[in-house]
Each structure stands twice: as structure tokens, then as C-alpha cells.
Tab-separated table of C-alpha atoms in Angstrom:
chain	number	residue	atom	x	y	z
Y	173	UNK	CA	20.892	-12.234	-3.268
Y	174	UNK	CA	21.902	-10.258	-0.248
Y	175	UNK	CA	18.521	-9.679	1.421
Y	176	UNK	CA	17.525	-13.318	1.080
Y	177	UNK	CA	20.815	-14.347	2.839
Y	178	UNK	CA	19.992	-11.788	5.541
Y	179	UNK	CA	16.571	-13.317	6.040
Y	180	UNK	CA	18.156	-16.696	6.557
Y	181	UNK	CA	20.576	-15.264	9.129
Y	182	UNK	CA	17.857	-13.321	10.961
Y	183	UNK	CA	15.582	-16.379	11.248
Y	184	UNK	CA	18.402	-18.553	12.624
Y	185	UNK	CA	19.588	-15.822	14.984
Y	186	UNK	CA	16.137	-15.177	16.535
Y	187	UNK	CA	14.883	-18.769	16.943
Y	188	UNK	CA	13.598	-18.085	20.507
Y	189	UNK	CA	11.793	-14.844	19.587
Y	190	UNK	CA	8.189	-14.497	18.449
Y	191	UNK	CA	7.782	-14.042	14.738
Y	192	UNK	CA	3.963	-13.844	14.356
Y	193	UNK	CA	0.878	-13.269	16.436
Y	194	UNK	CA	-2.145	-14.561	14.505
Y	195	UNK	CA	-5.570	-14.347	16.189
Y	196	UNK	CA	-3.941	-14.285	19.691
Y	197	UNK	CA	-1.669	-17.248	18.975
Y	198	UNK	CA	2.086	-16.621	19.010
Y	199	UNK	CA	4.588	-18.467	16.829
Y	200	UNK	CA	8.390	-18.430	17.217
Y	201	UNK	CA	11.047	-18.051	14.566
Y	202	UNK	CA	11.867	-21.722	15.276
Y	203	UNK	CA	8.292	-22.693	14.286
Y	204	UNK	CA	8.670	-20.435	11.208
Y	205	UNK	CA	11.916	-22.194	10.202
Y	206	UNK	CA	10.277	-25.584	10.432
Y	207	UNK	CA	7.360	-24.556	8.228
Y	208	UNK	CA	9.687	-22.945	5.702
Y	209	UNK	CA	11.702	-26.174	5.498
Y	210	UNK	CA	8.654	-28.353	5.087
Y	211	UNK	CA	7.217	-26.259	2.309
Y	212	UNK	CA	10.622	-25.969	0.715
Y	213	UNK	CA	11.063	-29.740	0.647
Y	214	UNK	CA	7.587	-30.075	-0.903
Y	215	UNK	CA	8.545	-27.509	-3.602
Y	216	UNK	CA	11.708	-29.461	-4.355
Y	217	UNK	CA	9.835	-32.748	-4.590
Y	218	UNK	CA	6.854	-31.404	-6.605
Y	219	UNK	CA	7.791	-28.414	-8.727
Y	220	UNK	CA	10.054	-28.611	-11.781
Y	221	UNK	CA	13.138	-26.421	-11.556
Y	222	UNK	CA	12.068	-24.540	-14.706
Y	223	UNK	CA	8.782	-23.372	-13.109
Y	224	UNK	CA	9.442	-20.019	-11.419
Y	225	UNK	CA	5.921	-18.587	-10.870
Y	226	UNK	CA	4.026	-20.334	-8.147
Y	227	UNK	CA	0.483	-19.514	-7.039
Y	228	UNK	CA	-0.080	-18.692	-3.369
Y	229	UNK	CA	-3.486	-18.599	-1.648
Y	230	UNK	CA	-3.071	-15.872	0.972
Y	231	UNK	CA	-4.580	-17.269	4.129
Y	232	UNK	CA	-3.826	-15.616	7.456
Y	233	UNK	CA	-1.601	-18.270	8.886
Y	234	UNK	CA	1.997	-19.255	9.571
Y	235	UNK	CA	2.235	-21.488	6.539
Y	236	UNK	CA	1.353	-18.713	4.063
Y	237	UNK	CA	4.127	-16.399	5.336
Y	238	UNK	CA	6.517	-19.377	5.415
Y	239	UNK	CA	5.648	-20.130	1.802
Y	240	UNK	CA	6.898	-16.752	0.620
Y	241	UNK	CA	10.295	-17.300	2.245
Y	242	UNK	CA	10.452	-20.919	1.031
Y	243	UNK	CA	9.871	-19.765	-2.519
Y	244	UNK	CA	12.486	-17.038	-2.271
Y	245	UNK	CA	15.060	-19.487	-0.848
Y	246	UNK	CA	14.325	-21.636	-3.912
Y	247	UNK	CA	14.674	-18.675	-6.213
Y	248	UNK	CA	11.051	-18.647	-7.206
Y	249	UNK	CA	8.270	-16.038	-7.270
Y	250	UNK	CA	4.939	-16.004	-5.571
Y	251	UNK	CA	1.788	-15.072	-7.399
Y	252	UNK	CA	-0.697	-14.266	-4.572
Y	253	UNK	CA	-4.510	-14.598	-4.814
Y	254	UNK	CA	-6.982	-13.732	-2.136
Y	255	UNK	CA	-9.192	-16.628	-1.033
Y	256	UNK	CA	-12.014	-14.093	-0.603
Y	257	UNK	CA	-11.893	-13.039	-4.254
Y	258	UNK	CA	-14.034	-14.768	-6.866
Y	259	UNK	CA	-12.264	-17.961	-7.900
Y	260	UNK	CA	-12.774	-17.034	-11.549
Y	261	UNK	CA	-10.602	-13.966	-11.046
Y	262	UNK	CA	-7.907	-15.971	-9.317
Y	263	UNK	CA	-7.892	-18.563	-12.036
Y	264	UNK	CA	-7.643	-15.749	-14.559
Y	265	UNK	CA	-4.469	-14.546	-12.717
Y	266	UNK	CA	-2.967	-18.035	-12.778
Y	267	UNK	CA	-3.858	-18.269	-16.444
Y	268	UNK	CA	-2.080	-15.011	-17.272
Y	269	UNK	CA	1.083	-16.209	-15.512
Y	270	UNK	CA	0.767	-19.767	-16.828
Y	271	UNK	CA	0.962	-20.970	-13.259
Y	272	UNK	CA	0.800	-24.781	-12.863
Y	273	UNK	CA	1.514	-25.062	-9.172
Y	274	UNK	CA	-0.362	-23.604	-6.187
Y	275	UNK	CA	0.581	-23.510	-2.519
Y	276	UNK	CA	-2.579	-23.543	-0.387
Y	277	UNK	CA	-2.907	-24.021	3.352
Y	278	UNK	CA	-6.695	-24.309	3.169
Y	279	UNK	CA	-8.285	-27.499	4.516
Y	280	UNK	CA	-9.952	-28.024	1.208
Y	281	UNK	CA	-8.362	-26.386	-1.845
Y	282	UNK	CA	-10.569	-25.089	-4.671
Y	283	UNK	CA	-7.787	-25.307	-7.211
Y	284	UNK	CA	-8.228	-28.880	-8.377
Y	285	UNK	CA	-7.027	-28.133	-11.890
Y	286	UNK	CA	-3.559	-27.310	-10.568
Y	287	UNK	CA	-0.923	-29.247	-8.750
Y	288	UNK	CA	-1.562	-28.154	-5.202
Y	289	UNK	CA	0.939	-28.246	-2.343
Y	290	UNK	CA	-1.172	-28.330	0.845
Y	291	UNK	CA	1.154	-26.423	3.145
Y	292	UNK	CA	-1.033	-27.117	6.166
Y	293	UNK	CA	-0.357	-30.857	6.246
Y	294	UNK	CA	3.264	-31.529	5.361
Y	295	UNK	CA	5.598	-34.081	6.971
Y	296	UNK	CA	8.430	-32.926	9.185
Y	297	UNK	CA	11.857	-32.511	7.666
Y	298	UNK	CA	15.286	-31.224	8.689
Y	299	UNK	CA	15.534	-27.450	8.886
Y	300	UNK	CA	17.032	-26.095	5.683
Y	301	UNK	CA	17.321	-22.317	5.287
Y	302	UNK	CA	20.308	-22.195	2.911
Y	303	UNK	CA	19.331	-20.097	-0.112
Y	304	UNK	CA	20.017	-21.219	-3.671
Y	305	UNK	CA	22.016	-19.103	-5.995
Y	306	UNK	CA	19.602	-16.345	-7.217
Y	307	UNK	CA	20.040	-14.032	-10.129
Y	308	UNK	CA	18.882	-10.518	-9.393
Y	309	UNK	CA	16.725	-10.320	-12.552
Y	310	UNK	CA	14.665	-13.311	-11.513
Y	311	UNK	CA	11.174	-12.483	-10.309
Y	312	UNK	CA	10.379	-12.378	-6.554
Y	313	UNK	CA	6.579	-11.768	-6.925
Y	314	UNK	CA	3.875	-10.595	-9.285
Y	315	UNK	CA	0.982	-8.635	-7.928
Y	316	UNK	CA	-2.189	-8.051	-9.899
Y	317	UNK	CA	-4.202	-4.829	-9.647
Y	318	UNK	CA	-7.393	-3.765	-11.343
Y	319	UNK	CA	-7.080	-3.041	-15.035
Y	320	UNK	CA	-9.184	-0.584	-17.073
Y	321	UNK	CA	-9.969	-3.298	-19.669
Y	322	UNK	CA	-11.483	-5.591	-17.036
Y	323	UNK	CA	-8.405	-7.808	-17.059
Y	324	UNK	CA	-6.197	-7.726	-13.910
Y	325	UNK	CA	-2.947	-5.863	-14.488
Y	326	UNK	CA	0.190	-7.757	-13.491
Y	327	UNK	CA	3.173	-5.996	-11.871
Y	328	UNK	CA	6.300	-8.175	-11.741
Y	329	UNK	CA	8.958	-7.300	-9.139
Y	330	UNK	CA	12.488	-8.792	-9.324
Y	331	UNK	CA	14.865	-9.749	-6.541
Y	332	UNK	CA	16.997	-6.766	-7.621
Y	333	UNK	CA	13.952	-4.514	-7.146
Y	334	UNK	CA	13.456	-5.800	-3.625
Y	335	UNK	CA	17.157	-5.439	-2.877
Y	336	UNK	CA	16.893	-1.809	-4.012
Y	337	UNK	CA	14.051	-1.265	-1.507
Y	338	UNK	CA	16.040	-2.896	1.343
Y	339	UNK	CA	19.094	-0.790	0.461
Y	340	UNK	CA	17.029	2.371	0.561
Y	341	UNK	CA	15.422	1.668	3.952
Y	342	UNK	CA	18.764	0.496	5.411
Y	343	UNK	CA	20.284	3.837	4.376
Y	344	UNK	CA	17.685	5.753	6.412
Y	345	UNK	CA	19.143	6.354	9.908
Y	346	UNK	CA	15.768	7.334	11.321
Y	347	UNK	CA	14.330	3.843	10.840
Y	348	UNK	CA	15.706	0.690	12.484
Y	349	UNK	CA	13.642	-2.325	13.617
Y	350	UNK	CA	14.911	-4.422	16.498
Y	351	UNK	CA	13.888	-7.828	17.893
Y	352	UNK	CA	11.814	-6.281	20.674
Y	353	UNK	CA	9.556	-4.509	18.149
Y	354	UNK	CA	5.909	-5.506	17.875
Y	355	UNK	CA	4.745	-4.603	14.349
Y	356	UNK	CA	1.296	-4.184	12.848
Y	357	UNK	CA	0.681	-6.230	9.676
Y	358	UNK	CA	-2.779	-5.105	8.581
Y	359	UNK	CA	-2.500	-5.792	4.842
Y	360	UNK	CA	-3.745	-8.541	2.625
Y	361	UNK	CA	-0.737	-10.228	0.933
Y	362	UNK	CA	-1.997	-9.379	-2.513
Y	363	UNK	CA	-1.439	-5.646	-1.617
Y	364	UNK	CA	2.117	-4.336	-2.221
Y	365	UNK	CA	2.208	-2.546	1.109
Y	366	UNK	CA	2.295	-6.000	2.783
Y	367	UNK	CA	5.843	-6.558	1.482
Y	368	UNK	CA	7.343	-3.953	3.878
Y	369	UNK	CA	5.211	-5.116	6.829
Y	370	UNK	CA	6.534	-8.657	6.671
Y	371	UNK	CA	10.018	-8.169	5.134
Y	372	UNK	CA	11.469	-5.555	7.497
Y	373	UNK	CA	10.191	-7.165	10.729
Y	374	UNK	CA	11.677	-10.496	9.550
Y	375	UNK	CA	15.011	-8.831	8.755
Y	376	UNK	CA	15.006	-7.167	12.218
Y	377	UNK	CA	13.936	-10.280	14.135
Y	378	UNK	CA	10.762	-8.562	15.233
Y	379	UNK	CA	7.199	-9.903	15.719
Y	380	UNK	CA	4.235	-9.207	13.343
Y	381	UNK	CA	0.687	-8.961	14.541
Y	382	UNK	CA	-1.915	-9.689	11.794
Y	383	UNK	CA	-5.563	-8.860	11.424
Y	384	UNK	CA	-7.841	-11.903	11.241
Y	385	UNK	CA	-9.839	-12.202	8.029
Y	386	UNK	CA	-13.384	-10.975	8.755
Y	387	UNK	CA	-12.354	-8.816	11.699
Y	388	UNK	CA	-13.242	-5.057	11.745
Y	389	UNK	CA	-9.800	-3.726	10.908
Y	390	UNK	CA	-9.791	-0.409	12.723
Y	391	UNK	CA	-11.305	-1.926	15.939
Y	392	UNK	CA	-8.808	-4.795	15.918
Y	393	UNK	CA	-5.931	-2.278	15.438
Y	394	UNK	CA	-7.248	-0.270	18.390
Y	395	UNK	CA	-7.285	-3.474	20.439
Y	396	UNK	CA	-3.717	-4.472	19.411
Y	397	UNK	CA	-2.332	-1.005	20.192
Y	398	UNK	CA	-3.949	-1.073	23.617
Y	399	UNK	CA	-3.458	-4.719	24.608
Y	400	UNK	CA	-0.255	-5.743	22.832
Y	401	UNK	CA	1.451	-2.363	23.092
Y	402	UNK	CA	2.565	-2.315	19.487
Y	403	UNK	CA	5.733	-0.361	18.703
Y	404	UNK	CA	5.616	-0.079	14.881
Y	405	UNK	CA	2.493	0.830	12.900
Y	406	UNK	CA	2.210	0.776	9.099
Y	407	UNK	CA	-1.198	1.835	7.832
Y	408	UNK	CA	-3.196	3.439	5.074
Y	409	UNK	CA	-4.413	6.871	6.149
Y	410	UNK	CA	-8.100	5.952	5.782
Y	411	UNK	CA	-7.833	3.706	8.860
Y	412	UNK	CA	-7.301	6.542	11.250
Y	413	UNK	CA	-10.504	8.176	10.169
Y	414	UNK	CA	-12.262	5.200	11.706
Y	415	UNK	CA	-9.994	5.279	14.731
Y	416	UNK	CA	-10.789	9.041	15.270
Y	417	UNK	CA	-13.728	8.429	17.741
Y	418	UNK	CA	-11.239	6.420	19.925
Y	419	UNK	CA	-8.478	9.071	19.887
Y	420	UNK	CA	-9.425	10.236	23.452
Y	421	UNK	CA	-8.778	6.674	24.639
Y	422	UNK	CA	-5.495	6.161	22.773
Y	423	UNK	CA	-2.316	7.042	24.576
Y	424	UNK	CA	0.356	4.833	23.050
Y	425	UNK	CA	3.811	5.801	24.351
Y	426	UNK	CA	5.255	2.478	23.168
Y	427	UNK	CA	4.768	3.299	19.494
Y	428	UNK	CA	8.242	4.241	18.041
Y	429	UNK	CA	7.400	4.434	14.350
Y	430	UNK	CA	4.150	5.028	12.409
Y	431	UNK	CA	4.356	4.945	8.625
Y	432	UNK	CA	1.529	5.937	6.251
Y	433	UNK	CA	1.115	5.153	2.583
Y	434	UNK	CA	-1.343	4.021	-0.042
Y	435	UNK	CA	-3.380	7.285	0.155
Y	436	UNK	CA	-3.356	10.952	1.003
Y	437	UNK	CA	-2.579	11.808	4.625
Y	438	UNK	CA	-4.465	14.927	5.685
Y	439	UNK	CA	-2.909	17.496	8.007
Y	440	UNK	CA	-5.773	17.902	10.427
Y	441	UNK	CA	-6.070	14.258	11.380
Y	442	UNK	CA	-2.309	13.759	11.239
Y	443	UNK	CA	-1.948	16.227	14.111
Y	444	UNK	CA	-4.699	14.561	16.149
Y	445	UNK	CA	-3.183	11.144	15.584
Y	446	UNK	CA	0.258	12.375	16.543
Y	447	UNK	CA	-1.148	13.556	19.880
Y	448	UNK	CA	-2.052	9.867	20.571
Y	449	UNK	CA	1.614	8.769	20.005
Y	450	UNK	CA	3.789	10.945	22.217
Y	451	UNK	CA	7.136	9.129	21.488
Y	452	UNK	CA	6.547	8.344	17.887
Y	453	UNK	CA	8.321	9.300	14.589
Y	454	UNK	CA	5.733	9.578	11.789
Y	455	UNK	CA	6.652	9.021	8.145
Y	456	UNK	CA	4.395	9.751	5.199
Y	457	UNK	CA	5.653	7.327	2.582
Y	458	UNK	CA	4.936	7.494	-1.167
Y	459	UNK	CA	5.336	4.876	-3.796
Y	460	UNK	CA	3.349	2.758	-6.253
Y	461	UNK	CA	3.276	-0.971	-6.754
Y	462	UNK	CA	5.336	-0.476	-9.929
Y	463	UNK	CA	8.208	0.909	-7.914
Y	464	UNK	CA	8.450	-1.777	-5.233
Y	465	UNK	CA	6.307	-0.251	-2.528
Y	466	UNK	CA	8.260	2.839	-1.325
Y	467	UNK	CA	10.063	5.543	-3.356
Y	468	UNK	CA	10.364	8.302	-0.764
Y	469	UNK	CA	8.911	9.890	2.373
Y	470	UNK	CA	8.270	13.017	4.404
Y	471	UNK	CA	9.180	12.942	8.133
Y	472	UNK	CA	6.019	14.517	9.625
Y	473	UNK	CA	6.141	16.346	12.965
Y	474	UNK	CA	3.060	18.120	14.295
Y	475	UNK	CA	5.013	21.261	15.277
Y	476	UNK	CA	8.037	21.410	13.009
Y	477	UNK	CA	7.245	19.512	9.750
Y	478	UNK	CA	3.664	20.002	8.678
Y	479	UNK	CA	4.226	21.000	5.040
Y	480	UNK	CA	1.056	20.384	2.999
Y	481	UNK	CA	-0.892	21.389	-0.077
Y	482	UNK	CA	-4.689	21.635	0.093
Y	483	UNK	CA	-4.419	19.940	3.483
Y	484	UNK	CA	-2.555	16.956	2.158
Y	485	UNK	CA	0.811	16.278	3.824
Y	486	UNK	CA	3.874	16.438	1.546
Y	487	UNK	CA	5.368	13.296	0.171
Y	488	UNK	CA	8.832	14.681	0.808
Y	489	UNK	CA	11.963	13.620	-0.994
Y	490	UNK	CA	13.129	10.517	-2.902
Y	491	UNK	CA	14.943	7.828	-0.994
Y	492	UNK	CA	18.413	6.431	-1.783
Y	493	UNK	CA	19.130	5.783	-5.506
Y	494	UNK	CA	15.597	6.929	-6.528
Y	495	UNK	CA	15.025	9.667	-9.027
Y	496	UNK	CA	11.926	11.967	-9.081
Y	497	UNK	CA	11.001	13.861	-12.264
Y	498	UNK	CA	7.933	16.120	-12.640
Y	499	UNK	CA	6.888	16.371	-16.366
Y	500	UNK	CA	4.294	17.907	-18.588
Y	501	UNK	CA	2.164	16.046	-21.116
Y	502	UNK	CA	5.220	15.762	-23.426
Y	503	UNK	CA	7.415	14.132	-20.729
Y	504	UNK	CA	9.435	17.380	-20.445
Y	505	UNK	CA	10.624	18.445	-17.022
Y	506	UNK	CA	8.703	21.413	-15.541
Y	507	UNK	CA	10.053	24.160	-13.362
Y	508	UNK	CA	10.016	24.244	-9.565
Y	509	UNK	CA	6.542	25.106	-8.285
Y	510	UNK	CA	4.827	23.962	-11.474
Y	511	UNK	CA	2.410	20.995	-11.244
Y	512	UNK	CA	2.999	18.035	-13.470
Y	513	UNK	CA	3.023	14.216	-13.478
Y	514	UNK	CA	5.501	12.612	-11.052
Y	515	UNK	CA	7.779	9.994	-12.679
Y	516	UNK	CA	10.119	7.664	-10.899
Y	517	UNK	CA	13.463	6.153	-11.908
Y	518	UNK	CA	15.923	3.931	-10.175
Y	519	UNK	CA	16.682	0.255	-9.203
Y	520	UNK	CA	13.201	-0.431	-7.805
Y	521	UNK	CA	11.303	0.114	-11.076
Y	522	UNK	CA	9.402	-2.910	-12.366
Y	523	UNK	CA	10.658	-4.511	-15.636
Y	524	UNK	CA	7.164	-3.640	-17.020
Y	525	UNK	CA	3.571	-4.778	-16.852
Y	526	UNK	CA	3.149	-8.484	-17.359
Y	527	UNK	CA	2.555	-9.277	-21.046
Y	528	UNK	CA	1.050	-5.843	-21.724
Y	529	UNK	CA	3.137	-3.968	-24.293
Y	530	UNK	CA	0.490	-1.397	-24.926
Y	531	UNK	CA	0.328	-0.407	-21.274
Y	532	UNK	CA	4.154	-0.426	-21.080
Y	533	UNK	CA	4.350	2.026	-23.986
Y	534	UNK	CA	1.964	4.397	-22.159
Y	535	UNK	CA	3.566	4.129	-18.703
Y	536	UNK	CA	7.299	4.002	-19.223
Y	537	UNK	CA	9.778	6.235	-21.115
Y	538	UNK	CA	13.532	6.778	-21.247
Y	539	UNK	CA	15.511	9.989	-21.342
Y	540	UNK	CA	19.168	10.894	-21.572
Y	541	UNK	CA	20.632	12.350	-18.425
Y	542	UNK	CA	24.336	13.367	-18.511
Y	543	UNK	CA	25.098	10.685	-21.049
Y	544	UNK	CA	23.207	8.006	-19.229
Y	545	UNK	CA	19.864	6.534	-20.397
Y	546	UNK	CA	17.393	6.557	-17.503
Y	547	UNK	CA	14.113	4.696	-17.573
Y	548	UNK	CA	11.106	6.302	-15.810
Y	549	UNK	CA	7.675	5.147	-14.675
Y	550	UNK	CA	4.774	7.638	-15.044
Y	551	UNK	CA	2.816	7.389	-11.830
Y	552	UNK	CA	-0.330	9.219	-12.813
Y	553	UNK	CA	0.144	11.403	-9.706
Y	554	UNK	CA	0.154	15.180	-10.052
Y	555	UNK	CA	2.798	16.888	-7.908
Y	556	UNK	CA	5.113	19.829	-7.721
Y	557	UNK	CA	8.553	20.371	-6.225
Y	558	UNK	CA	8.948	23.391	-3.866
Y	559	UNK	CA	11.962	25.614	-3.283
Y	560	UNK	CA	13.132	23.406	-0.387
Y	561	UNK	CA	13.249	20.324	-2.646
Y	562	UNK	CA	10.177	18.705	-1.118
Y	563	UNK	CA	7.497	17.228	-3.375
Y	564	UNK	CA	3.881	18.008	-2.667
Y	565	UNK	CA	0.965	15.877	-3.815
Y	566	UNK	CA	-1.769	17.652	-5.789
Y	567	UNK	CA	-3.971	14.698	-6.770
Y	568	UNK	CA	-4.370	11.843	-9.225
Y	569	UNK	CA	-4.249	12.772	-12.894
Y	570	UNK	CA	-7.470	10.815	-13.240
Y	571	UNK	CA	-8.987	12.836	-10.325
Y	572	UNK	CA	-8.397	15.968	-12.367
Y	573	UNK	CA	-11.697	16.219	-14.194
Y	574	UNK	CA	-13.245	18.596	-16.677
Y	575	UNK	CA	-16.429	20.459	-15.622
Y	576	UNK	CA	-17.959	22.814	-18.166
Y	577	UNK	CA	-14.609	22.833	-19.938
Y	578	UNK	CA	-12.613	23.816	-16.866
Y	579	UNK	CA	-9.991	21.558	-15.264
Y	580	UNK	CA	-10.933	20.799	-11.641
Y	581	UNK	CA	-8.850	19.164	-8.876
Y	582	UNK	CA	-11.179	17.036	-6.767
Y	583	UNK	CA	-8.678	17.227	-3.893
Y	584	UNK	CA	-9.139	21.032	-3.799
Y	585	UNK	CA	-12.867	20.687	-3.412
Y	586	UNK	CA	-12.432	18.197	-0.585
Y	587	UNK	CA	-9.994	20.537	1.162
Y	588	UNK	CA	-12.441	23.499	1.185
Y	589	UNK	CA	-15.394	21.300	2.088
Y	590	UNK	CA	-13.637	20.132	5.203
Y	591	UNK	CA	-12.144	23.515	6.104
Y	592	UNK	CA	-15.215	25.004	7.780
Y	593	UNK	CA	-16.976	21.872	8.809
Y	594	UNK	CA	-17.449	21.372	12.558
Y	595	UNK	CA	-17.996	17.648	11.738
Y	596	UNK	CA	-14.770	15.651	11.630
Y	597	UNK	CA	-15.931	13.284	8.893
Y	598	UNK	CA	-14.656	11.944	5.571
Y	599	UNK	CA	-15.683	13.888	2.511
Y	600	UNK	CA	-14.948	12.766	-1.048
Y	601	UNK	CA	-15.506	14.774	-4.227
Y	602	UNK	CA	-16.533	12.840	-7.239
Y	603	UNK	CA	-17.287	13.490	-10.911
Y	604	UNK	CA	-20.706	12.027	-11.783
Y	605	UNK	CA	-22.053	11.522	-15.266
Y	606	UNK	CA	-25.662	12.656	-15.761
Y	607	UNK	CA	-28.208	11.250	-18.151
Y	608	UNK	CA	-26.987	13.605	-20.908
Y	609	UNK	CA	-23.464	12.279	-20.597
Y	610	UNK	CA	-22.109	15.459	-18.975
Y	611	UNK	CA	-19.913	15.505	-15.852
Y	612	UNK	CA	-21.269	17.022	-12.677
Y	613	UNK	CA	-19.687	17.240	-9.252
Y	614	UNK	CA	-20.929	15.268	-6.223
Y	615	UNK	CA	-19.813	15.370	-2.570
Y	616	UNK	CA	-20.008	12.153	-0.611
Y	617	UNK	CA	-20.061	12.590	3.195
Y	618	UNK	CA	-19.430	9.686	5.537
Y	619	UNK	CA	-21.917	10.560	8.227
Y	620	UNK	CA	-25.549	10.658	9.327
Y	621	UNK	CA	-27.329	13.485	7.606
Y	622	UNK	CA	-26.629	17.036	8.773
Y	623	UNK	CA	-27.069	20.572	7.526
Y	624	UNK	CA	-24.331	21.458	5.005
Y	625	UNK	CA	-25.331	25.159	4.395
Y	626	UNK	CA	-22.283	26.526	6.266
Y	627	UNK	CA	-19.908	24.234	4.259
Y	628	UNK	CA	-21.399	25.305	0.919
Y	629	UNK	CA	-21.537	28.981	1.875
Y	630	UNK	CA	-17.819	28.823	2.645
Y	631	UNK	CA	-16.933	26.935	-0.530
Y	632	UNK	CA	-18.710	29.610	-2.579
Y	633	UNK	CA	-16.301	32.214	-1.113
Y	634	UNK	CA	-13.248	30.095	-2.019
Y	635	UNK	CA	-13.974	28.534	-5.416
Y	636	UNK	CA	-15.703	29.496	-8.715
Y	637	UNK	CA	-19.260	28.199	-9.127
Y	638	UNK	CA	-18.292	25.415	-11.496
Y	639	UNK	CA	-16.275	23.788	-8.690
Y	640	UNK	CA	-19.221	23.710	-6.204
Y	641	UNK	CA	-20.748	20.233	-5.991
Y	642	UNK	CA	-24.326	20.084	-7.214
Y	643	UNK	CA	-25.117	16.831	-5.391
Y	644	UNK	CA	-24.563	15.649	-1.813
Y	645	UNK	CA	-24.968	12.104	-0.517
Y	646	UNK	CA	-24.662	10.999	3.095
Y	647	UNK	CA	-23.212	7.499	3.388
Y	648	UNK	CA	-23.085	5.698	6.771
Y	649	UNK	CA	-19.823	3.935	5.865
Y	650	UNK	CA	-17.822	4.434	2.671
Y	651	UNK	CA	-17.110	1.306	0.589
Y	652	UNK	CA	-13.445	0.252	0.645
Y	653	UNK	CA	-11.244	-1.999	-1.463
Y	654	UNK	CA	-9.693	-5.005	0.251
Y	655	UNK	CA	-6.539	-2.871	0.758
Y	656	UNK	CA	-8.355	-0.260	2.824
Y	657	UNK	CA	-8.593	2.426	0.164
Y	658	UNK	CA	-11.908	4.241	-0.473
Y	659	UNK	CA	-13.625	2.666	-3.451
Y	660	UNK	CA	-14.543	5.731	-5.459
Y	661	UNK	CA	-16.043	3.749	-8.312
Y	662	UNK	CA	-18.517	2.108	-5.979
Y	663	UNK	CA	-19.164	5.381	-4.150
Y	664	UNK	CA	-20.367	6.921	-7.394
Y	665	UNK	CA	-23.221	4.399	-7.504
Y	666	UNK	CA	-24.772	6.245	-4.487
Y	667	UNK	CA	-25.471	9.200	-6.779
Y	668	UNK	CA	-28.533	8.498	-8.926
Y	669	UNK	CA	-28.819	11.685	-10.986
Y	670	UNK	CA	-30.962	12.422	-14.036
């Protein structure tokens, strides 16, 4: 597999360069190669060749990152679990993948019912970075996301899928990492966005800077930008809301690239953030876990490229070899300018949810295009294509709610709520179920309490009465998932309505 071979070559070529900065400690590519080789030898000695799915406890250390590369060199897949998650859930994940072996760098592993490779205490071996022959349809990793049934939902990604991602990013002339780059890696390794924040720095011989577990993410990022002079930032948009109070103190001319993904990027804060990064190219990426992280992007520029809908920056155009299709409820393509569900096709599409045929039947479909059968993934995101060929994000299909029989876009309510507010704060519109089982609208505001009369007076001039939230809650700090996304489900619990 081409990208695995390139990883080997990059690690060997950059032996004297820093590969990781973890909690103010630097490690070189030579250190990385040694750890990869030790873990690889332990895999060879311990794991049967037929076992392809290996559990990985995602600690923030050199050994955990080395384990991913060691497994790939051996043609195996990692199944990551977060050590902060309930062990019952992690065991459930291992049970679903029939995992027998777990790599864990913890001093004391909790996975006593498995064969554990303790990657933190392995004997030295000769450096071995030569990859085995790998078939492209073999799995590279399986990530588990929350499922509606209470069971985690597995998304397997093959080596071919990852190669498709690498080919697409390599084809983009605007983006090119070099060994002198200092790259932010803020993501937990169970989150798909982490794949691009370790894979592309490694391919470019650059250095990654991680966020220690337990640290306040936004404050640590502020510190890294200021003290380490990072050059490449990859973030979820919600993070810059928390950095906003520090914007006057942030002048980061060293930052070359800033990529966003994993949430809606709003135009007002994007411009303010851009002012902090005078020499930076900003990309608003789009893509679900099921399509190997990225599927396309919009090159944002505060003066020339600010296209948005309801204040949400456009998601742009599909990347190399990726197909976008906007469909109605019958999976029929809609016209330009008409909102529908965005579907994705191309080499990065997952083979399908792990052992979940019912979900696969709901989420994937095939259609004939010029005599070729193309398989598509239904993202659940509502979008439309404009006359220029750009795609604009409208909202989640499950954020489109029915109030008094009317279809309501929660993103539109949020846009108008923020439009006339002199407070630069997060606002999230939610559908709340009352005691009669009817849906009502609530507005959560991340702030100390303030008078909202002006906001509501303005909303009443812009929207029909059924779209005006009936309930407001002020929340000091919104709850977030481990991946940095606002946890809307938990936020609803702040509304106790009768």
C-alpha cells in the first residue's frame, strides 16, 4: 500500500527531526522508529497472523502513536478505545469486533480478559520499518460512534479508503506540509479527525503537538500557538468560540494553514479568527467518519471568499475522485439551488457499518451513472448546490424539526438570534418535548444571564411566530463530547418544561 510505504520512507528520512511534543517533552523520529519496531516485534511474537483487528487504548504518549504505525506495517487494523470512557463500553466495542488482543501503554491495564501487549515496557529490538504486503481491501481501523439503539456504531475504514484520502490531499496544490511545520493534534484518537492530524504530519516529516488529557483544550491551544509558534492548526469550530476572549492577544504570523471540520463554521467568528492569522490560508473542510474524514472543502478568505448560508460558511466543492449528489427523500437528484440530503460517492466510502445490515440498508444506495454503478452514502446533512458549483450547508436532517406541523431549520433560528445580539456568545436552538409530548423550541445561550428582549424583538421581524423559541436557558459552559462538539442531547436536559 503506497501511503504505508511513504510513511516508512518519511520516518527514515527525518530521523533527526522532532515527531511529537507531548506535555512539553519532544521526541524525534528516531525515537518513534524504535518504539514502532519494539511494538511490531511484540505483535509478531504475540498475535496470530489471522487476527487483524487489534484493540488500542488511546493514551497520549509516543507508544500509542507508534502502535498505529506498527499495526499498519503488519497489515492490521487498530480498534481504538478511550481510557476515559467506561470500561464496559470499551469491552462492548472489543466484543463487537471479536478482538482478542489489546495494545495498552498504561502502567496497569484494565483489560485482563484479553492478551495485552504492554507497549510501555518492551525490550529493545533492531529497527524494522519494512511494511508487509497489504491488500487494499484490508481494514486500517474501525471507529465506533454513538448509535441510536444504545449500541456503539462501528465504521470500518480500509487501506484503500485511506489511500483515497491521501491521493485527494496530495492533489491539492494549496496544501503541502514540510518538515519545519509544527502541527496541532488536539483530537482524541477515537475521533476520525485525528487521522489527518497524525497521518499528514508524519508523511511530511513534521512535528505534532498534542493536548494532555485533562488539560483545558482551548487554553492549551492558546499557549501552544503563542509559545511554540505552531504553523498548522486543525480544529473543530467550537474551539475558537472559547478562544474568542483571547483574540486581541493572538497575533500568529507563523500559522500557514488552519483547517476546520467536524461542525459548522460561522462567518462572523471566522472573520475575527482570520484577523489573528495574517499569513494563513483557511480551509473549511467537510466529511463524515463514513467517508474517511475529508470529502471536500471551501477555501475561506475574509475578503474574497466568504460565501455562507444563514451565517454558516460554505462547504465548497468535492475533492479529487469524490462525487457529491444532493437528493430528495426518494434518492432522486434535485435541481441547483434546491435543498436536499447530501450523498457522497468515491474511493473513500466505508465498506459499510460493522455487522449492521439494517443501518447499511438505510444509509447506502447505488445508482447507475453513464453505465457505471456508483455507491453512495447518505450523510444526513441538508445542503444545496449554487450556480457556481459550491455546496452550502443548511443543517442536519435531524436538526430539521416539526413545530405545530411546520418544518423548522434550527440553524436558521440560531442565525437570526445571533444577528442582532451585541453579545458574542454561543447560541443553540433545540427542540424540547413538553409533558404532553409536543415539540417546543428552546434557545440555549452560553453566557451569564442578560436581557434578550432585543434579540427576540428582532427574531419576530424575521421569522413566523412558530419559529420563535418559547424557552431560554443561560448556561455558563455548554457540555461537549470528547471530540469537542456541543452535546445537544445533554444541553436539552437544562430545559425542564411542563
